[in-house]
PDB file of C-alpha atoms and ligand atoms in Angstrom:
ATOM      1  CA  UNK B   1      68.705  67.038 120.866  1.00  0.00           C
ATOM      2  CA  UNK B   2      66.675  69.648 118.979  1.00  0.00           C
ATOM      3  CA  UNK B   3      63.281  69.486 117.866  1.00  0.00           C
ATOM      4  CA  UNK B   4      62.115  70.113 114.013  1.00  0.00           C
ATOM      5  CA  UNK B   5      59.791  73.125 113.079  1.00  0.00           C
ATOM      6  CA  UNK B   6      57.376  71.490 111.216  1.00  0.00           C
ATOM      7  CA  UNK B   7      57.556  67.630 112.194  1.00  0.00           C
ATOM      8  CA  UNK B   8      58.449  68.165 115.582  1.00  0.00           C
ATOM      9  CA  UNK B   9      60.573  65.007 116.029  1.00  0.00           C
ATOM     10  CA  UNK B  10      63.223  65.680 118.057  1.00  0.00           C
ATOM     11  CA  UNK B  11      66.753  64.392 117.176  1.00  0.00           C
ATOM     12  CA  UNK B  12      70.505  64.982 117.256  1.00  0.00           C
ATOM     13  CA  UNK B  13      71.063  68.650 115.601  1.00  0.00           C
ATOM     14  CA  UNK B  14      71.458  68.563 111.513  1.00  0.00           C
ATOM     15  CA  UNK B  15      70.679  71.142 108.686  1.00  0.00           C
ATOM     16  CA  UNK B  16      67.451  68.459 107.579  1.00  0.00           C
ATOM     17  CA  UNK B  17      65.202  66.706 109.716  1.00  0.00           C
ATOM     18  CA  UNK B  18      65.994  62.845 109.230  1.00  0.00           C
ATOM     19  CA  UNK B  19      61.980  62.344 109.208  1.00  0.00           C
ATOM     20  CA  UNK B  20      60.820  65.374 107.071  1.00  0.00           C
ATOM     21  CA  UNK B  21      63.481  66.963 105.224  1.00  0.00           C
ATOM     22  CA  UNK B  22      62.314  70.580 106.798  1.00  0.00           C
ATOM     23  CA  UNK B  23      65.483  72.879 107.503  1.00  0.00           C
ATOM     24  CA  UNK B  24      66.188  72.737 111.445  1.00  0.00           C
ATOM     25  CA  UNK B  25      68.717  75.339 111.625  1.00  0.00           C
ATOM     26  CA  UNK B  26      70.364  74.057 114.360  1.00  0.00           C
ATOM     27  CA  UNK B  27      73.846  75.463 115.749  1.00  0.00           C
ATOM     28  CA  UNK B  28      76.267  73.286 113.806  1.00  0.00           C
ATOM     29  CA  UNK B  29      80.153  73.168 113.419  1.00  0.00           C
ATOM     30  CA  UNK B  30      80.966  73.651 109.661  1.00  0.00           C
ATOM     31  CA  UNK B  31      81.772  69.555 109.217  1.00  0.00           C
ATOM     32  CA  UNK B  32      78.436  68.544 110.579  1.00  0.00           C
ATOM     33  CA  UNK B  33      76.409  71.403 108.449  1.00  0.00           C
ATOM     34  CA  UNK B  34      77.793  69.252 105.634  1.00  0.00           C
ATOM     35  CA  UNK B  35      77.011  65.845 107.569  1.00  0.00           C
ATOM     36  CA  UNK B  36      81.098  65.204 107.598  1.00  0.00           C
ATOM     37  CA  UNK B  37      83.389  63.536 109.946  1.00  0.00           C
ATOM     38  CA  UNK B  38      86.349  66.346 111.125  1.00  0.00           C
ATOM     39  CA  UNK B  39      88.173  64.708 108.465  1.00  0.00           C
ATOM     40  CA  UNK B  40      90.898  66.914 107.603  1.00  0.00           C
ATOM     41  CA  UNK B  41      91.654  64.973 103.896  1.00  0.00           C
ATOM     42  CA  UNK B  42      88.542  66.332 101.603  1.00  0.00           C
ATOM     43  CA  UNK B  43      87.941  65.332  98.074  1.00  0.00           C
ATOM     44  CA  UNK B  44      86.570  69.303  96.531  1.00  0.00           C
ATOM     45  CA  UNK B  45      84.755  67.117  93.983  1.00  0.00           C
ATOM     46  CA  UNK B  46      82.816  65.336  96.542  1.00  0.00           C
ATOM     47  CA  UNK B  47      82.521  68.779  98.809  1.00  0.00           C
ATOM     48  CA  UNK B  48      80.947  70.481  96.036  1.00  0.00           C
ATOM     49  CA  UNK B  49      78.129  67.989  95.364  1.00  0.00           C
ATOM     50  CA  UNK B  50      77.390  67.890  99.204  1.00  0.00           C
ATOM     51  CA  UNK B  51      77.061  71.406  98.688  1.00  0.00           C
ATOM     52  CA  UNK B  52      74.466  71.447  95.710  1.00  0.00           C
ATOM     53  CA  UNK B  53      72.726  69.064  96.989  1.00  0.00           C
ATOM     54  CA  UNK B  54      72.048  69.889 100.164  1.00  0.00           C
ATOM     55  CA  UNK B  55      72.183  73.605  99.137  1.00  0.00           C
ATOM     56  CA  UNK B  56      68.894  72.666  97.054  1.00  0.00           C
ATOM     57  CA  UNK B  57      67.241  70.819  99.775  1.00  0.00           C
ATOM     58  CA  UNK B  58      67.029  73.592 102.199  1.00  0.00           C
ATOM     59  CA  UNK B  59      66.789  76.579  99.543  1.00  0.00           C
ATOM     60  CA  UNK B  60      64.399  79.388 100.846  1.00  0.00           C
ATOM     61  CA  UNK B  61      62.316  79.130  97.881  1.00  0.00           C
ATOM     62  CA  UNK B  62      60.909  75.625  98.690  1.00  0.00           C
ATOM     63  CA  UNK B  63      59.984  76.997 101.891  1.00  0.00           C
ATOM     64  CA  UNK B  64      58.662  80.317 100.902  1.00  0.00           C
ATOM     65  CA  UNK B  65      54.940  79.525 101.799  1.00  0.00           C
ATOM     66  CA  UNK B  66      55.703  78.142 105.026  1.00  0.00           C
ATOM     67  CA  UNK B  67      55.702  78.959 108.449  1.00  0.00           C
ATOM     68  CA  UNK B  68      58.139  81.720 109.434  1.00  0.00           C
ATOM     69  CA  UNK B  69      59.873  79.272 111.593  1.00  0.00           C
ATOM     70  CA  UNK B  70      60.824  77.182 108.427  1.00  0.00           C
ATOM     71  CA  UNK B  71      61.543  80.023 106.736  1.00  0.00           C
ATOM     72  CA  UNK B  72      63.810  81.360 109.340  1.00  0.00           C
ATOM     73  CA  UNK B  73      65.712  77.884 109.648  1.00  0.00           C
ATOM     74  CA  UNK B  74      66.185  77.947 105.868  1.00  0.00           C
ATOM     75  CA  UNK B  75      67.453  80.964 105.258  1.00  0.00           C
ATOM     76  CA  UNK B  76      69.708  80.444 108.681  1.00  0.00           C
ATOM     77  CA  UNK B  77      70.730  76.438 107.441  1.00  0.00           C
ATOM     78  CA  UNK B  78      71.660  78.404 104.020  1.00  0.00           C
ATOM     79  CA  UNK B  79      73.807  80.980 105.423  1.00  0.00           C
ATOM     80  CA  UNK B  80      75.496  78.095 107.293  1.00  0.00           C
ATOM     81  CA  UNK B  81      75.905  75.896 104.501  1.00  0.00           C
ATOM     82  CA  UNK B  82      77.624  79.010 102.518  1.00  0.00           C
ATOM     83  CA  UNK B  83      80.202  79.710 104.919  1.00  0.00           C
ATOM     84  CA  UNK B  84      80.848  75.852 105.875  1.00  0.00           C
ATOM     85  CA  UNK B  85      81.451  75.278 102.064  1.00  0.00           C
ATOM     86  CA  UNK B  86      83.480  78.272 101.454  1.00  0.00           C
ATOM     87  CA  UNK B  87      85.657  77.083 104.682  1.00  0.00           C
ATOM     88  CA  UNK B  88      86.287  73.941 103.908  1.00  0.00           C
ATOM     89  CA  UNK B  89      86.812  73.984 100.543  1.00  0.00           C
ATOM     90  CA  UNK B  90      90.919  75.761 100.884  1.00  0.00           C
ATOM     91  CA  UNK B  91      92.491  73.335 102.827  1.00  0.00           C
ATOM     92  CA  UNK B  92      94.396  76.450 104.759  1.00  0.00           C
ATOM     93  CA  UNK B  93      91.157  77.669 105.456  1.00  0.00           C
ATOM     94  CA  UNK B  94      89.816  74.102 106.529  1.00  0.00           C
ATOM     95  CA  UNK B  95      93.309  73.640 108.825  1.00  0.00           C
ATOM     96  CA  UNK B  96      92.900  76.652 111.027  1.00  0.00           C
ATOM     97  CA  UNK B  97      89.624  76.126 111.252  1.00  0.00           C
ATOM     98  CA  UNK B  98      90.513  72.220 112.419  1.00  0.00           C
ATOM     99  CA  UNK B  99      92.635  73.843 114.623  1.00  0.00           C
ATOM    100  CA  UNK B 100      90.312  76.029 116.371  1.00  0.00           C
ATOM    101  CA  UNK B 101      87.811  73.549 116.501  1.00  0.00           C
ATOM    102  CA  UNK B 102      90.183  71.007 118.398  1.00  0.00           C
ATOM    103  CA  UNK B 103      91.162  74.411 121.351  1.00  0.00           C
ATOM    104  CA  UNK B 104      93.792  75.098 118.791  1.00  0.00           C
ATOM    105  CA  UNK B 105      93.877  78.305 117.229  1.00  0.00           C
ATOM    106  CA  UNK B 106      96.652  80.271 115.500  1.00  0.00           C
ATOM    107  CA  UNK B 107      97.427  82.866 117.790  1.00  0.00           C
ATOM    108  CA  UNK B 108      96.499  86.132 115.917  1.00  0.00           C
ATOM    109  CA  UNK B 109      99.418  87.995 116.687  1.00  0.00           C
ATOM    110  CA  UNK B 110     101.315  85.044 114.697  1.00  0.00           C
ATOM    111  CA  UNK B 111     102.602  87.629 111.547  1.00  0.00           C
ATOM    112  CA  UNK B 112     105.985  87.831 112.050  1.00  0.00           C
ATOM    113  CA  UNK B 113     108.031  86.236 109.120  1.00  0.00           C
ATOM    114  CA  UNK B 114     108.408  81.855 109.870  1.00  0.00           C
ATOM    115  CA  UNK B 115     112.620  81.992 109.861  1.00  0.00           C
ATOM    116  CA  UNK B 116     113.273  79.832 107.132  1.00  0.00           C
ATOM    117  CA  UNK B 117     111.862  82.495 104.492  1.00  0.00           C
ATOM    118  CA  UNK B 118     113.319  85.423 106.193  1.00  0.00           C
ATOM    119  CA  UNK B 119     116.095  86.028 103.946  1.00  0.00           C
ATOM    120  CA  UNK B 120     113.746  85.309 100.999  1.00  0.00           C
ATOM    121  CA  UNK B 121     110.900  87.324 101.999  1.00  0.00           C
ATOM    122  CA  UNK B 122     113.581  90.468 102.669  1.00  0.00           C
ATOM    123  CA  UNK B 123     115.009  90.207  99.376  1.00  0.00           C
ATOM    124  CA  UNK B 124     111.273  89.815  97.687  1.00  0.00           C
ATOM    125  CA  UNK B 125     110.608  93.252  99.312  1.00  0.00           C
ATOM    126  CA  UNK B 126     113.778  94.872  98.570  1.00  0.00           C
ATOM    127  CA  UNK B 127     113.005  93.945  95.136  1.00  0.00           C
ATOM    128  CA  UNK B 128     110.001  95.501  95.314  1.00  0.00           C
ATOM    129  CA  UNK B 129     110.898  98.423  96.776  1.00  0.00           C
ATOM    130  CA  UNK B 130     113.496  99.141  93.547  1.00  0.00           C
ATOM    131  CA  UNK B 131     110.910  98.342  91.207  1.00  0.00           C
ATOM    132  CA  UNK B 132     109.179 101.303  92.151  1.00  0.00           C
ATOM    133  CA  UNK B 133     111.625 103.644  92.081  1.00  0.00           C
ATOM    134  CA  UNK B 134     113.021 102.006  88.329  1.00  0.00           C
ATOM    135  CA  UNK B 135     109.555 102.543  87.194  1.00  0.00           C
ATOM    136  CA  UNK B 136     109.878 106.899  87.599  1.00  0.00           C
ATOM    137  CA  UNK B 137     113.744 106.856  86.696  1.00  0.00           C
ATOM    138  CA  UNK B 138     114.798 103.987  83.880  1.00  0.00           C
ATOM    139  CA  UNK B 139     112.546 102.154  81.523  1.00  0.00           C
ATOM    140  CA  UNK B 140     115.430  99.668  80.868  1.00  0.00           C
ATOM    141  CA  UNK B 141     115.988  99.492  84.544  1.00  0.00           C
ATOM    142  CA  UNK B 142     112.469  98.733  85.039  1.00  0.00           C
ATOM    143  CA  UNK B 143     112.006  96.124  82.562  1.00  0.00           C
ATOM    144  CA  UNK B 144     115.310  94.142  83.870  1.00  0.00           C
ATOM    145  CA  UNK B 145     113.619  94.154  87.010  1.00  0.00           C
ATOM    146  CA  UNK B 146     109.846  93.048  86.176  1.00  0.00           C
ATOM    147  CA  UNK B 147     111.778  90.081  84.945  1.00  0.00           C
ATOM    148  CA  UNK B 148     113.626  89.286  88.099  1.00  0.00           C
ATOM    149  CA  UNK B 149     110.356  89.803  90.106  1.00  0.00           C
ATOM    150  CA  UNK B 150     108.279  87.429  87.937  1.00  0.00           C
ATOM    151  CA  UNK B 151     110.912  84.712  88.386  1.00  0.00           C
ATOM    152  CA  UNK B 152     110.475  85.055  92.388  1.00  0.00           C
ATOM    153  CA  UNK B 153     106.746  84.974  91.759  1.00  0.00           C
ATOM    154  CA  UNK B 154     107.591  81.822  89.922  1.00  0.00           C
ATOM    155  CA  UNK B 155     110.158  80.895  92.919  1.00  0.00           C
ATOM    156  CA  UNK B 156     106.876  81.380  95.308  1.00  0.00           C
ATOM    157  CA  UNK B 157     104.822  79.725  93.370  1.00  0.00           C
ATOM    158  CA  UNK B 158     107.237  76.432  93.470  1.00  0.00           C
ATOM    159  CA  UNK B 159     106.938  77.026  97.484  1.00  0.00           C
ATOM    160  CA  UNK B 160     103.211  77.208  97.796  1.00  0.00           C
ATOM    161  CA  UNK B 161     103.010  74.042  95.744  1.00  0.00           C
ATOM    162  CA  UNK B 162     105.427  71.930  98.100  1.00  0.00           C
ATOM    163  CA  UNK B 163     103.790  73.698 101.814  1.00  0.00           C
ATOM    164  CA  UNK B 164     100.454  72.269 100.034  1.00  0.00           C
ATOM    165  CA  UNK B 165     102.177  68.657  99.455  1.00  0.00           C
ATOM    166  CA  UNK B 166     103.541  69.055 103.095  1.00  0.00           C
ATOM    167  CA  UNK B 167     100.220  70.353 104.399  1.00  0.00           C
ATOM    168  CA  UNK B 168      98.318  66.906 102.686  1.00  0.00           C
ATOM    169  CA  UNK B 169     101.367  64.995 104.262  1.00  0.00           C
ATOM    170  CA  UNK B 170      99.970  67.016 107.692  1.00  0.00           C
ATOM    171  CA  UNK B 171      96.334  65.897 107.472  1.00  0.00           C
ATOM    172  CA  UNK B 172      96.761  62.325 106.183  1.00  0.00           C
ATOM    173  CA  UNK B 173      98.549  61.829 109.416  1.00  0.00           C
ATOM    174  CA  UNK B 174      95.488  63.123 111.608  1.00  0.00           C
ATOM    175  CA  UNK B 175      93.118  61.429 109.319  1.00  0.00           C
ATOM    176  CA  UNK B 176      94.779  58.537 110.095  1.00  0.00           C
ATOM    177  CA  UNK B 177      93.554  58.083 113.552  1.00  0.00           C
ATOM    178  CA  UNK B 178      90.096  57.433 112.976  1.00  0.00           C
ATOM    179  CA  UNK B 179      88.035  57.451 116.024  1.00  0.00           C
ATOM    180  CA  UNK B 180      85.285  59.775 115.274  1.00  0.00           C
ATOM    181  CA  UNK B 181      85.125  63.574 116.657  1.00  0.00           C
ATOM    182  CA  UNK B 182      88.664  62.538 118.963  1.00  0.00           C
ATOM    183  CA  UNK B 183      91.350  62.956 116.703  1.00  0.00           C
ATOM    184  CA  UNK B 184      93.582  64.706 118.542  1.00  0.00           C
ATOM    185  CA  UNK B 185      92.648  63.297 121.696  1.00  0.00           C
ATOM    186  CA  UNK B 186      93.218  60.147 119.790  1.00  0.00           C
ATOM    187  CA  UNK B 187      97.303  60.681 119.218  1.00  0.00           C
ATOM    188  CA  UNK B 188      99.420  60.501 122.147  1.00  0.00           C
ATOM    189  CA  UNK B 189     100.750  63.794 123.641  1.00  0.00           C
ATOM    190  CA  UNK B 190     104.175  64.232 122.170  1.00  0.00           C
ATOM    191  CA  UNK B 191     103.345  63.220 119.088  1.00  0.00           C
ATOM    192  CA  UNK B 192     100.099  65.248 119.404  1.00  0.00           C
ATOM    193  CA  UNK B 193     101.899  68.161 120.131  1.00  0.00           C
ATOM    194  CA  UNK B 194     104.540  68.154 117.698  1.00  0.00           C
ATOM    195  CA  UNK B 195     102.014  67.456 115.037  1.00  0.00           C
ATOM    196  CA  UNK B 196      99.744  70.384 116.227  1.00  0.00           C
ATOM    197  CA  UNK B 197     103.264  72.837 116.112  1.00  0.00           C
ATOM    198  CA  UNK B 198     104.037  71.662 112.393  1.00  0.00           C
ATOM    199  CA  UNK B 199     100.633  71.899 110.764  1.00  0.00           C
ATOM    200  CA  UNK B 200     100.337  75.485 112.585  1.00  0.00           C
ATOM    201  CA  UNK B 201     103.743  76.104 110.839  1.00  0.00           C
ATOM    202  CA  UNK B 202     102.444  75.023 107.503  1.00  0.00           C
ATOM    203  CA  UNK B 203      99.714  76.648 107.454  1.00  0.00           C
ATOM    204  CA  UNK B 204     101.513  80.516 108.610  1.00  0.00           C
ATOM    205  CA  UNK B 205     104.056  79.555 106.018  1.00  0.00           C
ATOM    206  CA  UNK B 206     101.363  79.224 103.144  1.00  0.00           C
ATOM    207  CA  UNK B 207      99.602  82.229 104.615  1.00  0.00           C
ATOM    208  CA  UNK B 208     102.666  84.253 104.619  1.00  0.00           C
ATOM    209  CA  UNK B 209     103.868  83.106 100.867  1.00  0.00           C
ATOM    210  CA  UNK B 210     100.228  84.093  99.914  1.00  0.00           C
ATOM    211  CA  UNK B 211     100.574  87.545 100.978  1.00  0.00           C
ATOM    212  CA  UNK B 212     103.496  88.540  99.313  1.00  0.00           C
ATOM    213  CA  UNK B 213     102.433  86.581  96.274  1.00  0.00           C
ATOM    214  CA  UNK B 214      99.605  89.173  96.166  1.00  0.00           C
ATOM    215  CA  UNK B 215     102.238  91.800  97.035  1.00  0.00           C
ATOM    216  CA  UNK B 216     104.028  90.710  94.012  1.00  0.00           C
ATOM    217  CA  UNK B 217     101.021  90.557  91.817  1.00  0.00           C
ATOM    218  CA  UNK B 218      99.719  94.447  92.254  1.00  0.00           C
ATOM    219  CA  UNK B 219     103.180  95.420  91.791  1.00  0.00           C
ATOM    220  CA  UNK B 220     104.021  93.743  88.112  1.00  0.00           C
ATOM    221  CA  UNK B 221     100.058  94.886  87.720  1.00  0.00           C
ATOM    222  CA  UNK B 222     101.109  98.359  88.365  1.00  0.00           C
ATOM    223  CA  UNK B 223     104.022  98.303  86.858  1.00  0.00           C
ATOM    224  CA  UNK B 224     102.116  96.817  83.366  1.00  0.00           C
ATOM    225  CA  UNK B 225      99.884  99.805  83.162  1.00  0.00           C
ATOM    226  CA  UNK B 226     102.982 102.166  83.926  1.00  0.00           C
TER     227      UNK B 226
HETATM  228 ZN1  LIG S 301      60.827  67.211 110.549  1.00  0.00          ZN
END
């Protein structure tokens, strides 16, 4: 329970006193800054009115003339409210963050290459690698090569979009144990676990394709202004 600054009702933490509306600033996880259940299916249409709304609510300008210790919560509810939005709102951002919530997390040392894009991500590099050297020696060489890497930006792009259909797949499956704030409690072990190892799969797969998508990106950038 936490008490409000300016009512002083005391109640179960949230970014706006139920009785008030004052900011409380309690310590929230980023679902219940946005009064959601650890839902891991989120509708960004619905996430970003939350966000306005209560984004206006508990703005530091309404509180401006108050106390210091509304002001404070404000400004503290709003910073939470920022990064809970901005979290949430990629659903590989929202997974890991699932993850860690539930005693989860993706091990940080977790960068080597997932083996079923191995052989792709190798070539993607090699590719790379003779782009830059076509780009001081042959013009013609150069240009036969921007082509072939903006087809296996196209090629990753095809592979983001399927991890995200496979990541949805992921979450509907959680989501569809419903007891609140126990989901994966709420699965039985094996299942549990093997559900835990493919949505931590998904999500370094997506992370991974991202990286060399940006990879790709500066390079055909670089190789434009060349
Ligand atoms: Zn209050």
């Amino acid at each position: 329970m936490i008490k409000c600054p300016s009512c002083e009702r005391d109640q179960e933490p949230r970014l706006l006193c139920a009785q008030c509306g004052a900011p409380i600033g309690a310590g929230l996880d980023l679902f219940a800054a946005l009064g959601l259940t650890r839902k891991l299916t989120l509708d960004p249409s619905r996430l970003e009115e939350i966000y306005h709304e209560l984004g206006r609510r508990i703005h530091p300008d309404r509180f401006a003339s108050d106390s210091i210790k509304l002001r404070d919560a404000s400004l503290r509810g709003t910073a939470l409210l920022t990064r809970a939005y901005r979290t949430l709102r990629d659903p590989v951002s929202r997974g890991l963050y699932w993850l860690e919530l539930n005693g989860h997390k993706l091990a940080d040392n977790n960068k080597s290459v997932p083996a079923d894009l191995a052989e792709m991500v190798f070539e993607a590099q090699e590719q790379l690698a003779d782009l830059r050297t076509a780009r001081d020696d042959s013009a013609g060489r150069a240009e036969q090569l921007r082509g072939e890497v903006a087809e296996r930006r196209s090629e990753l792009n095809r592979m983001i979009d399927d991890a995200r259909r496979e990541l949805a797949e992921n979450f509907a499956r959680w989501d569809a144990h419903p007891e609140k704030d126990a989901y994966v409690s709420s699965v039985d072990g094996a299942n549990r676990d093997a559900l835990v190892k493919e949505l931590k799969s998904i999500l370094s797969k997506i992370a991974y394709l991202r990286t060399l998508t940006r990879d790709i990106d500066r390079e055909l950038d670089s190789a434009q202004a060349a």
